[in-house]
Amino acid sequence: MTEPDWDKIAKLEKAIMEKYGERAIINPKSLWNEEKEKEYLNQIKALSNQSFDEYNLVEGGGFLLSNKLFTSDINRICVSCNKYCLNKGDNLYLNKFRCCFNCYVQYVEDREQKWFEKLKHLEGKE
């Protein structure tokens, strides 16, 4: 192997420092200390514990299923037309008004107060 050209390396470092500042050529290890190392390790442990909890598996119907499949509380059925809504655009209306976009335009728009009263009445019957 050939010996590195130290003059060329010095010129490159100088050009980088002039363009991006002195921090760009500092060795990152010089800014690291034991306290930062401990904090970093704690963050990694917390992140790994959090991601491990997300992938817990539950046996259901003879299969191992992720817990994420069971945490969805969103009812995707419109209370007005009783259709199952797959459209992502309906999510807002399903969450707030429990109806799809078409039913929102037809029954709810500009009549939100009456709609919420009707929903309370329907929930009382159930």
Short mmCIF file of C-alpha atoms in Angstrom, two decimals:
data_model
loop_
_atom_site.label_atom_id
_atom_site.label_comp_id
_atom_site.label_asym_id
_atom_site.label_seq_id
_atom_site.Cartn_x
_atom_site.Cartn_y
_atom_site.Cartn_z
CA MET A 1 0.00 0.00 0.00
CA THR A 2 1.09 3.52 -0.64
CA GLU A 3 1.52 6.02 2.13
CA PRO A 4 -1.29 8.59 2.33
CA ASP A 5 -0.58 12.07 0.99
CA TRP A 6 -0.75 14.10 4.20
CA ASP A 7 -0.65 17.44 2.35
CA LYS A 8 -3.70 16.50 0.33
CA ILE A 9 -5.55 15.36 3.48
CA ALA A 10 -4.68 18.64 5.24
CA LYS A 11 -5.98 20.65 2.26
CA LEU A 12 -9.22 18.66 2.23
CA GLU A 13 -9.73 19.18 5.97
CA LYS A 14 -9.07 22.90 5.59
CA ALA A 15 -11.55 23.19 2.71
CA ILE A 16 -14.20 21.25 4.66
CA MET A 17 -13.63 23.44 7.73
CA GLU A 18 -14.01 26.62 5.68
CA LYS A 19 -17.21 25.40 4.02
CA TYR A 20 -18.97 23.61 6.93
CA GLY A 21 -17.27 24.89 10.07
CA GLU A 22 -14.80 23.47 12.54
CA ARG A 23 -17.27 20.98 14.01
CA ALA A 24 -17.33 19.07 10.70
CA ILE A 25 -13.71 17.95 11.05
CA ILE A 26 -13.68 17.20 14.79
CA ASN A 27 -13.46 13.53 15.74
CA PRO A 28 -16.90 12.62 17.20
CA LYS A 29 -15.24 10.51 19.88
CA SER A 30 -13.77 13.67 21.43
CA LEU A 31 -17.30 14.95 22.20
CA TRP A 32 -18.42 11.67 23.81
CA ASN A 33 -18.16 10.95 27.55
CA GLU A 34 -19.33 8.35 30.08
CA GLU A 35 -22.51 10.24 30.92
CA LYS A 36 -23.59 10.38 27.27
CA GLU A 37 -22.72 6.70 26.90
CA LYS A 38 -24.98 5.73 29.84
CA GLU A 39 -27.82 7.88 28.52
CA TYR A 40 -27.46 6.33 25.07
CA LEU A 41 -27.52 2.79 26.49
CA ASN A 42 -30.65 3.60 28.53
CA GLN A 43 -32.36 4.93 25.41
CA ILE A 44 -31.48 1.77 23.50
CA LYS A 45 -32.86 -0.42 26.31
CA ALA A 46 -36.10 1.59 26.46
CA LEU A 47 -36.51 1.41 22.70
CA SER A 48 -35.87 -2.33 22.57
CA ASN A 49 -38.37 -2.96 25.40
CA GLN A 50 -40.96 -0.82 23.62
CA SER A 51 -40.49 -2.55 20.28
CA PHE A 52 -40.54 -5.98 21.98
CA ASP A 53 -43.91 -5.20 23.56
CA GLU A 54 -45.33 -4.30 20.15
CA TYR A 55 -44.49 -7.74 18.75
CA ASN A 56 -45.91 -9.91 21.52
CA LEU A 57 -47.72 -12.84 19.99
CA VAL A 58 -51.03 -14.28 21.11
CA GLU A 59 -52.40 -17.65 20.10
CA GLY A 60 -55.74 -17.31 18.37
CA GLY A 61 -57.46 -20.02 16.39
CA GLY A 62 -54.33 -22.18 16.33
CA PHE A 63 -52.18 -19.35 14.94
CA LEU A 64 -49.76 -16.92 16.53
CA LEU A 65 -51.08 -13.40 15.96
CA SER A 66 -49.60 -10.03 16.82
CA ASN A 67 -51.22 -7.98 19.58
CA LYS A 68 -51.50 -5.13 17.11
CA LEU A 69 -54.31 -6.99 15.37
CA PHE A 70 -56.45 -6.87 18.50
CA THR A 71 -55.94 -3.25 19.51
CA SER A 72 -58.00 -1.69 16.73
CA ASP A 73 -61.11 -0.23 18.38
CA ILE A 74 -62.34 1.47 15.24
CA ASN A 75 -65.75 0.30 14.15
CA ARG A 76 -65.64 0.48 10.35
CA ILE A 77 -69.40 0.05 9.82
CA CYS A 78 -71.44 3.13 8.99
CA VAL A 79 -74.41 3.42 11.41
CA SER A 80 -76.57 5.02 8.75
CA CYS A 81 -76.16 2.78 5.70
CA ASN A 82 -74.64 -0.27 7.47
CA LYS A 83 -71.83 -0.58 4.92
CA TYR A 84 -68.30 -1.63 5.83
CA CYS A 85 -65.98 1.23 4.82
CA LEU A 86 -62.50 0.45 3.51
CA ASN A 87 -61.85 3.91 2.10
CA LYS A 88 -59.16 5.78 4.07
CA GLY A 89 -61.02 9.02 3.39
CA ASP A 90 -63.91 7.74 5.51
CA ASN A 91 -61.71 7.38 8.62
CA LEU A 92 -62.30 10.97 9.77
CA TYR A 93 -66.06 10.66 9.45
CA LEU A 94 -66.14 7.18 11.01
CA ASN A 95 -64.15 8.36 14.03
CA LYS A 96 -66.09 11.53 14.65
CA PHE A 97 -69.60 10.86 13.34
CA ARG A 98 -69.65 7.02 13.00
CA CYS A 99 -70.76 7.32 9.38
CA CYS A 100 -69.13 7.21 5.94
CA PHE A 101 -68.45 10.30 3.84
CA ASN A 102 -71.54 9.82 1.67
CA CYS A 103 -73.83 9.61 4.69
CA TYR A 104 -72.05 12.58 6.25
CA VAL A 105 -72.84 14.72 3.21
CA GLN A 106 -76.41 13.46 2.99
CA TYR A 107 -77.44 13.42 6.68
CA VAL A 108 -74.91 15.15 8.94
CA GLU A 109 -73.38 18.15 7.19
CA ASP A 110 -74.68 21.39 8.82
CA ARG A 111 -76.77 19.25 11.25
CA GLU A 112 -74.05 17.95 13.57
CA GLN A 113 -75.95 18.66 16.81
CA LYS A 114 -79.01 16.68 15.71
CA TRP A 115 -76.76 13.86 14.50
CA PHE A 116 -75.02 13.55 17.86
CA GLU A 117 -78.41 13.51 19.61
CA LYS A 118 -79.52 10.71 17.27
CA LEU A 119 -76.34 8.75 18.04
CA LYS A 120 -76.95 9.10 21.80
CA HIS A 121 -80.49 7.85 21.28
CA LEU A 122 -79.22 4.86 19.25
CA GLU A 123 -76.60 4.01 21.88
CA GLY A 124 -79.28 4.15 24.58
CA LYS A 125 -81.27 1.44 22.79
CA GLU A 126 -78.28 -0.91 22.60
#
